[in-house]
PDB file of C-alpha atoms in Angstrom:
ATOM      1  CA  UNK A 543     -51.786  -4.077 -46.567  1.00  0.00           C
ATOM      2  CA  UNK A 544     -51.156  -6.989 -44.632  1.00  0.00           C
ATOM      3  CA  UNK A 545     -54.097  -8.887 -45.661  1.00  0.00           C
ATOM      4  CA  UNK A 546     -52.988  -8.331 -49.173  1.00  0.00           C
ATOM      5  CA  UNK A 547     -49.581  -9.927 -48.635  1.00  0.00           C
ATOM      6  CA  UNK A 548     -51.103 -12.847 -46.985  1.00  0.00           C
ATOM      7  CA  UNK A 549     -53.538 -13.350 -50.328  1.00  0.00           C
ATOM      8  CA  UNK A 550     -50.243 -12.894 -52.579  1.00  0.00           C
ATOM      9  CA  UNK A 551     -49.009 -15.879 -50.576  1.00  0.00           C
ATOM     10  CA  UNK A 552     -51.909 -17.875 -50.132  1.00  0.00           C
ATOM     11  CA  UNK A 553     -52.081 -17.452 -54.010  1.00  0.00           C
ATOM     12  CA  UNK A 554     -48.415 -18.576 -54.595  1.00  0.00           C
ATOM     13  CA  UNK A 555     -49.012 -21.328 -52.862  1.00  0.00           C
ATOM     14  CA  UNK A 556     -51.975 -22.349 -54.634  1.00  0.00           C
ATOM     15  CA  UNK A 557     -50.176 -21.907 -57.630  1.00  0.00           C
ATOM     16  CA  UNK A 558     -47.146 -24.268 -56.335  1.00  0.00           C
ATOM     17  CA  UNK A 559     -49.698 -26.990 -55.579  1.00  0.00           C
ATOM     18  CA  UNK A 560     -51.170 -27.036 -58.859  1.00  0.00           C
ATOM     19  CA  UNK A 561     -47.725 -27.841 -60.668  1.00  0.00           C
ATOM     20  CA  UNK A 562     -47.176 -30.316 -58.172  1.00  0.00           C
ATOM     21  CA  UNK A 563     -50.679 -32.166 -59.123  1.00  0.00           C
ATOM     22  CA  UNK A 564     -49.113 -31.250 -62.574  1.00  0.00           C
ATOM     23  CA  UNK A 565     -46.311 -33.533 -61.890  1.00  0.00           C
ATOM     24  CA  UNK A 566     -47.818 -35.739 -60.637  1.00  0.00           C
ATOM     25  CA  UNK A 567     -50.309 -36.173 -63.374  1.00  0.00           C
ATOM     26  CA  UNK A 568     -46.856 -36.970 -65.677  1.00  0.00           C
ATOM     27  CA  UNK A 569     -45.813 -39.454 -63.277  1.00  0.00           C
ATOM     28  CA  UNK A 570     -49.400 -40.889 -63.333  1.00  0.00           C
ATOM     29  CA  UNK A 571     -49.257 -40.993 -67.177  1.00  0.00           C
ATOM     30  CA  UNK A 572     -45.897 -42.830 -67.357  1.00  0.00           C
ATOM     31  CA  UNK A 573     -47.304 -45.509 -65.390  1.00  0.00           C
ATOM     32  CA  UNK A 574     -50.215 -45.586 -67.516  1.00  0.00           C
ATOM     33  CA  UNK A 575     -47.655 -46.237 -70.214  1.00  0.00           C
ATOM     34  CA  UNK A 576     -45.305 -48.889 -68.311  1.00  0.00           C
ATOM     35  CA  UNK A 577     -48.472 -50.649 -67.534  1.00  0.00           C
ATOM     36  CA  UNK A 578     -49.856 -50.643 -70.762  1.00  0.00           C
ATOM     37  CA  UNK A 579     -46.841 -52.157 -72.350  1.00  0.00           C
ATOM     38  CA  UNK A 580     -46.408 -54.623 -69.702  1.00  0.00           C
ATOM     39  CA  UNK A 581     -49.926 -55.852 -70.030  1.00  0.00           C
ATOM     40  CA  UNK A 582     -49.282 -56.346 -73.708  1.00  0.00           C
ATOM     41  CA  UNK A 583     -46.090 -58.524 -73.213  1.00  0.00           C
ATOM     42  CA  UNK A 584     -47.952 -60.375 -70.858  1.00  0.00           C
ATOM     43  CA  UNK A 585     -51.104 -60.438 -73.524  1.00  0.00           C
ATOM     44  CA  UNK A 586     -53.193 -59.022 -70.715  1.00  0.00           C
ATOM     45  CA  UNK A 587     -55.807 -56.442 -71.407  1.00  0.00           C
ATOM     46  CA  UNK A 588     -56.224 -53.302 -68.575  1.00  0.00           C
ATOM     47  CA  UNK A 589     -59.644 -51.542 -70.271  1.00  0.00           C
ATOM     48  CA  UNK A 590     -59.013 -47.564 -70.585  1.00  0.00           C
ATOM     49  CA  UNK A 591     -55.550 -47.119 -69.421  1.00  0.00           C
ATOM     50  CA  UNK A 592     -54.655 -45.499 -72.966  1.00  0.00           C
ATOM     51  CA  UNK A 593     -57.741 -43.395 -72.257  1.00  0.00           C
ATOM     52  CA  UNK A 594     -57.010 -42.769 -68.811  1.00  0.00           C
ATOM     53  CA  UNK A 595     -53.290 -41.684 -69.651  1.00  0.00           C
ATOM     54  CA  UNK A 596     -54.739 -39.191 -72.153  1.00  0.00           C
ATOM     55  CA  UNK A 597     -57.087 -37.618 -69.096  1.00  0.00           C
ATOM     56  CA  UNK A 598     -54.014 -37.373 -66.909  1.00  0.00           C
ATOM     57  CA  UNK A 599     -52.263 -35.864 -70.262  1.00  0.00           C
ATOM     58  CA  UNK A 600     -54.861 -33.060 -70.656  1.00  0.00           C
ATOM     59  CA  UNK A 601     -54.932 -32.922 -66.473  1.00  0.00           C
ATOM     60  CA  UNK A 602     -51.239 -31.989 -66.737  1.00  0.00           C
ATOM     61  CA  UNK A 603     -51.260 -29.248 -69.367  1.00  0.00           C
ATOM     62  CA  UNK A 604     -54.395 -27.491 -67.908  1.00  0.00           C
ATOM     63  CA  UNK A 605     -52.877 -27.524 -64.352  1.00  0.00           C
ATOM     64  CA  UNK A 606     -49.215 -26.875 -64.735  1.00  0.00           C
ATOM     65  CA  UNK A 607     -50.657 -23.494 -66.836  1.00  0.00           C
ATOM     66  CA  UNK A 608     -51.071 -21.042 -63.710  1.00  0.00           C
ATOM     67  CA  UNK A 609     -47.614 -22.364 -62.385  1.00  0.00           C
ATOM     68  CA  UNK A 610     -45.684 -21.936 -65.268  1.00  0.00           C
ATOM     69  CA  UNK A 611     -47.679 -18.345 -66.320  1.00  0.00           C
ATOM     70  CA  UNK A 612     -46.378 -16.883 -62.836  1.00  0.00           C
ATOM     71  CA  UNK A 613     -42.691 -17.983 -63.147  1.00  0.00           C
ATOM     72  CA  UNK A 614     -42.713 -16.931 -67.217  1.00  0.00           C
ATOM     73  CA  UNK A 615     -41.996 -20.293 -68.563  1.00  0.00           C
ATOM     74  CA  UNK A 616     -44.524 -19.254 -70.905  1.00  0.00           C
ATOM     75  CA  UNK A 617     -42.924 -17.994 -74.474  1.00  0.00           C
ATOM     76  CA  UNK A 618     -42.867 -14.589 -74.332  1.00  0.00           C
ATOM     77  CA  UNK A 619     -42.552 -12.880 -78.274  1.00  0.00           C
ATOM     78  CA  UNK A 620     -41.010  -9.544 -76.892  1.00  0.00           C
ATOM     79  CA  UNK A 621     -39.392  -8.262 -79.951  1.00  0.00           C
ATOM     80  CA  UNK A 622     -41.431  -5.146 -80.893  1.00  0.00           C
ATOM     81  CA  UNK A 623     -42.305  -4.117 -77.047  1.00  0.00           C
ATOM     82  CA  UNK A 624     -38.710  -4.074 -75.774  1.00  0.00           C
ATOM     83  CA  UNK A 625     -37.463  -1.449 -78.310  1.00  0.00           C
ATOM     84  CA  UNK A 626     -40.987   1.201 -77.309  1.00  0.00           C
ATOM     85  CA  UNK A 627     -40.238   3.582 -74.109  1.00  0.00           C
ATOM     86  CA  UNK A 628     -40.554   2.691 -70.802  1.00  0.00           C
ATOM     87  CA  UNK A 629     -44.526   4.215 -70.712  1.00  0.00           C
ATOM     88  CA  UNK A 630     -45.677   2.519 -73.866  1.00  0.00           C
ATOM     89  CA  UNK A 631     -44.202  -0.447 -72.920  1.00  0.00           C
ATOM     90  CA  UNK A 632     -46.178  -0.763 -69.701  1.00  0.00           C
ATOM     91  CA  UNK A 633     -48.908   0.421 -71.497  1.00  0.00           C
ATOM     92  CA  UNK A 634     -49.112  -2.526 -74.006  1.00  0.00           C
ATOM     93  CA  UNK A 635     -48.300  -5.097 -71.087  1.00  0.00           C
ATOM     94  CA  UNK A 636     -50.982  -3.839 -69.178  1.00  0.00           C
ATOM     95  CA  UNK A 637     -53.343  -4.147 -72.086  1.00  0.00           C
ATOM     96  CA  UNK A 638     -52.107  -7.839 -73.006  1.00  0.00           C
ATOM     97  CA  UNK A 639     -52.653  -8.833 -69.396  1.00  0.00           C
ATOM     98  CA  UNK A 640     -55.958  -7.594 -69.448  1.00  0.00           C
ATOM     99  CA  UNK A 641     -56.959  -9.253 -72.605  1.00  0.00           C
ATOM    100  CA  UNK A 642     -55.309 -12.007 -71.462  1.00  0.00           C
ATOM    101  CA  UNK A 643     -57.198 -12.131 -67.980  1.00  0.00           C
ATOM    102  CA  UNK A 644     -60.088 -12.272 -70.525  1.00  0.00           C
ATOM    103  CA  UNK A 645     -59.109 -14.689 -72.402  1.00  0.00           C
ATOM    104  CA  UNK A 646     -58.292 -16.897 -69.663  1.00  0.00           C
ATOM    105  CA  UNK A 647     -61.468 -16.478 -67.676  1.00  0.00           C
ATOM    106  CA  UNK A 648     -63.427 -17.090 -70.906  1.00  0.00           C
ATOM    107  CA  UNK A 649     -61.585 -20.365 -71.241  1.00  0.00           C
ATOM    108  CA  UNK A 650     -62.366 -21.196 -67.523  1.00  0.00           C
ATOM    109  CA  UNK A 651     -66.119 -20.424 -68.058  1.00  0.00           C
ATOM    110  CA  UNK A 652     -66.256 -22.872 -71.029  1.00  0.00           C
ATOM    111  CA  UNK A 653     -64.219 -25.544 -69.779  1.00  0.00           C
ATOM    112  CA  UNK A 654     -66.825 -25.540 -66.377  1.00  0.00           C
ATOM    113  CA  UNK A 655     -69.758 -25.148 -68.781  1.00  0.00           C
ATOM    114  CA  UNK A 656     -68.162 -28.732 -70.652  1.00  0.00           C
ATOM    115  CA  UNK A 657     -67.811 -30.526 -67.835  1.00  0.00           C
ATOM    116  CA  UNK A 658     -71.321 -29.443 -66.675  1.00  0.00           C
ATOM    117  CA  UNK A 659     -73.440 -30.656 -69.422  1.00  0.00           C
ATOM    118  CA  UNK A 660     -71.278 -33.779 -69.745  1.00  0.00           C
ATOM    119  CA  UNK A 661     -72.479 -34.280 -66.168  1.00  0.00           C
ATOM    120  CA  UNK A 662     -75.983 -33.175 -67.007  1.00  0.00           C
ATOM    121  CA  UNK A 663     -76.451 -35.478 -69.916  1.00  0.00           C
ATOM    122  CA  UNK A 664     -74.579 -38.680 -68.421  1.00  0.00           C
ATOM    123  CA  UNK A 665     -71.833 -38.415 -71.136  1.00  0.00           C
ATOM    124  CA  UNK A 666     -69.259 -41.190 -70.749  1.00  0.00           C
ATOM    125  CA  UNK A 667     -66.219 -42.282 -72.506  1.00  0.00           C
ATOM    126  CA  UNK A 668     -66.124 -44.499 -75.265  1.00  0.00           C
ATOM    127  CA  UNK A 669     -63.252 -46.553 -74.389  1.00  0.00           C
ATOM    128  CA  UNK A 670     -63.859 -49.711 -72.149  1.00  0.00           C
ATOM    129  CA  UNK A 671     -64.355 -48.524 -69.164  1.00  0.00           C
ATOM    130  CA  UNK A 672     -67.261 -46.036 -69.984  1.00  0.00           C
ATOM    131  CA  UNK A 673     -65.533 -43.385 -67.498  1.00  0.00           C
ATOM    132  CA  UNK A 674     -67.911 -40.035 -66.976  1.00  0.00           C
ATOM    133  CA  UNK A 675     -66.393 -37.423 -69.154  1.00  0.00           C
ATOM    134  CA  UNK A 676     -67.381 -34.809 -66.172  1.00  0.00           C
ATOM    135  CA  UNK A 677     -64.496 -36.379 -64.001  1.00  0.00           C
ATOM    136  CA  UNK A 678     -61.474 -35.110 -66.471  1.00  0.00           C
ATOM    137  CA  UNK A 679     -63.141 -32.088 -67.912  1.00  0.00           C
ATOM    138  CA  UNK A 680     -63.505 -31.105 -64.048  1.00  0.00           C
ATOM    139  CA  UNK A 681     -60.051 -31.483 -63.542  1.00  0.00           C
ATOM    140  CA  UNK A 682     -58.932 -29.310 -66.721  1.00  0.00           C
ATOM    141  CA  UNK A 683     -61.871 -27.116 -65.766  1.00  0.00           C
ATOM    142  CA  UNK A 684     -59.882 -26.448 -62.116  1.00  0.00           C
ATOM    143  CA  UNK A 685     -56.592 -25.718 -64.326  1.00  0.00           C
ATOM    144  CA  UNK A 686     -58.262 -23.583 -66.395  1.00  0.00           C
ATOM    145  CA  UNK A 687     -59.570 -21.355 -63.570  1.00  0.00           C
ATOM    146  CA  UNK A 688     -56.264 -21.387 -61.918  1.00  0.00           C
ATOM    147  CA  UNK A 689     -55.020 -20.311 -65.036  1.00  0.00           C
ATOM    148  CA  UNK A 690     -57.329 -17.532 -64.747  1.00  0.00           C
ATOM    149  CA  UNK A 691     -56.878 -16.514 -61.434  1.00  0.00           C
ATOM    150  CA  UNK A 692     -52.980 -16.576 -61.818  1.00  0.00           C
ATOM    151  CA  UNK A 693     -53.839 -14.118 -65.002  1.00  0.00           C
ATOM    152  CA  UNK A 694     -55.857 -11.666 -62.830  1.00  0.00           C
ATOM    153  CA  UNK A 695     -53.259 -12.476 -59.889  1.00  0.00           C
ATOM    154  CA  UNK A 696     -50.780 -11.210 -62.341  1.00  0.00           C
ATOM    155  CA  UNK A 697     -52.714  -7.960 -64.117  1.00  0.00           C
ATOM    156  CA  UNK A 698     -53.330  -6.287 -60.736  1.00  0.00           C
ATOM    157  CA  UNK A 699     -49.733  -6.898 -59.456  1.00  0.00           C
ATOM    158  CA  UNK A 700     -48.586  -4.939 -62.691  1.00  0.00           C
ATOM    159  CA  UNK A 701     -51.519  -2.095 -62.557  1.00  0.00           C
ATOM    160  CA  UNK A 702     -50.800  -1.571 -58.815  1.00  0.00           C
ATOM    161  CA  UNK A 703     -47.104  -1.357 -59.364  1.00  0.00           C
ATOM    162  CA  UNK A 704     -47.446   0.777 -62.636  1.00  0.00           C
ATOM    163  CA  UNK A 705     -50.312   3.277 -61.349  1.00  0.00           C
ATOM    164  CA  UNK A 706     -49.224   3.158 -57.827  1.00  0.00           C
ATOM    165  CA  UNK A 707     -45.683   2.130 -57.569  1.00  0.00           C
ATOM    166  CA  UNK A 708     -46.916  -0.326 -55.505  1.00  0.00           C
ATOM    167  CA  UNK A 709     -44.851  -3.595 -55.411  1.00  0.00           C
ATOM    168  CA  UNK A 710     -46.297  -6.585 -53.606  1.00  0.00           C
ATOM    169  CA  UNK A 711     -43.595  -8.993 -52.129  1.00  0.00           C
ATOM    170  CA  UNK A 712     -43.301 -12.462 -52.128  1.00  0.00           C
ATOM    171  CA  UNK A 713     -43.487 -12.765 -56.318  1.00  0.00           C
ATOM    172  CA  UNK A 714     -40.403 -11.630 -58.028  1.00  0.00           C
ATOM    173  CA  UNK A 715     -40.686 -11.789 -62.027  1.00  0.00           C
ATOM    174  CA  UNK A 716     -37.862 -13.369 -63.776  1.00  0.00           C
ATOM    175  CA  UNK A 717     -35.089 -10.746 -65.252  1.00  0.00           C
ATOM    176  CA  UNK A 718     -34.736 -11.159 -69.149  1.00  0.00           C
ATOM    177  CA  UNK A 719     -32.234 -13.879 -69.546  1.00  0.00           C
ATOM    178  CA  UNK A 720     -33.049 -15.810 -66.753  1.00  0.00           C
ATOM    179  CA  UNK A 721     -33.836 -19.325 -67.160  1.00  0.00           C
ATOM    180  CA  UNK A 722     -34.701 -20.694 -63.553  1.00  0.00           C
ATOM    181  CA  UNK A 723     -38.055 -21.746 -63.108  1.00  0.00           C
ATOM    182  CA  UNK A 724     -37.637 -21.329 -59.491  1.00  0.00           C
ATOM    183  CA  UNK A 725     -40.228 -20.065 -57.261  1.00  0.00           C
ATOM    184  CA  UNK A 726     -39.702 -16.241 -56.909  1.00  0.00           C
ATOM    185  CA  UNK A 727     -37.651 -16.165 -60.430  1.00  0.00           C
TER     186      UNK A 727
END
């Protein structure tokens, strides 16, 4: 059981780090953006930085997913499950997770599979600084799987707490209400 709590936190962890490269990517972008209008009032031309703040864009949306999925900053449409009983209510959460998990690791799959044959086939960008298009699909490809992971991570935390009454510490979900986005809720 031990080993199991150490994964849960290693996990947590991993899913911290990615919305910090998630911030980070914004910050990136808004300098992108300062830069880009400074270099116009100076009539100076920086080749790709719209491009580039576009990457960093897509680089923050694909790795701030898996953060924000395990602290439910995701919208939730609850309206129909919170009025079923207690049983059928875990029963349909259990069955979105794990069409969910699917989803998600589809999604991952493709997103590696993009970046692949854009490496395979030398595809670069069309802007001016002819950038590989490997380097940001990799990077959305990584948020993607964390996305995944943090799906699965997710689906057997409520199937071993559901069939075993099992609850794994270290990941508390938010109560309904709660706004924090707070680690642990």
């Amino acid at each position: 059981m031990r080993w199991l709590c150490r994964a849960q936190s290693l996990l947590e962890s991993l899913y911290r780090g990615s919305g910090v490269l998630a911030a980070l990517c914004l910050v990136a972008m808004a300098l992108c953006v300062v830069a880009s209008i400074a270099a116009r009032l100076l009539n100076l031309y920086i080749g790709g930085i719209t491009e580039y703040s576009s990457y960093l864009m897509g680089a923050s949306n694909c790795l701030g997913l898996a953060y924000a999925f395990r602290n439910n900053a995701h919208i939730r449409v609850t309206l129909v499950v919170e009025r079923c009983p207690s049983h059928l209510r875990h029963l349909i959460e259990s069955g979105c997770l794990l069409f969910a998990s699917a989803a998600a690791c589809y999604l991952a799959w493709y997103m590696a599979e993009l970046s692949y044959m854009s490496w395979q086939f030398d595809e670069v960008s069309e802007g001016g600084d002819q950038l590989p298009l490997w380097m940001p699909q990799a990077v959305t490809a990584v948020g993607a799987l964390m996305l995944a992971i943090s799906v699965i991570h997710s689906t057997v935390e409520q199937l071993l707490e559901q069939w075993l009454g099992l609850r794994l510490p270290g990941h508390e979900p938010r109560q309904d209400g709660e706004l924090s986005l707070a680690h642990g809720g």
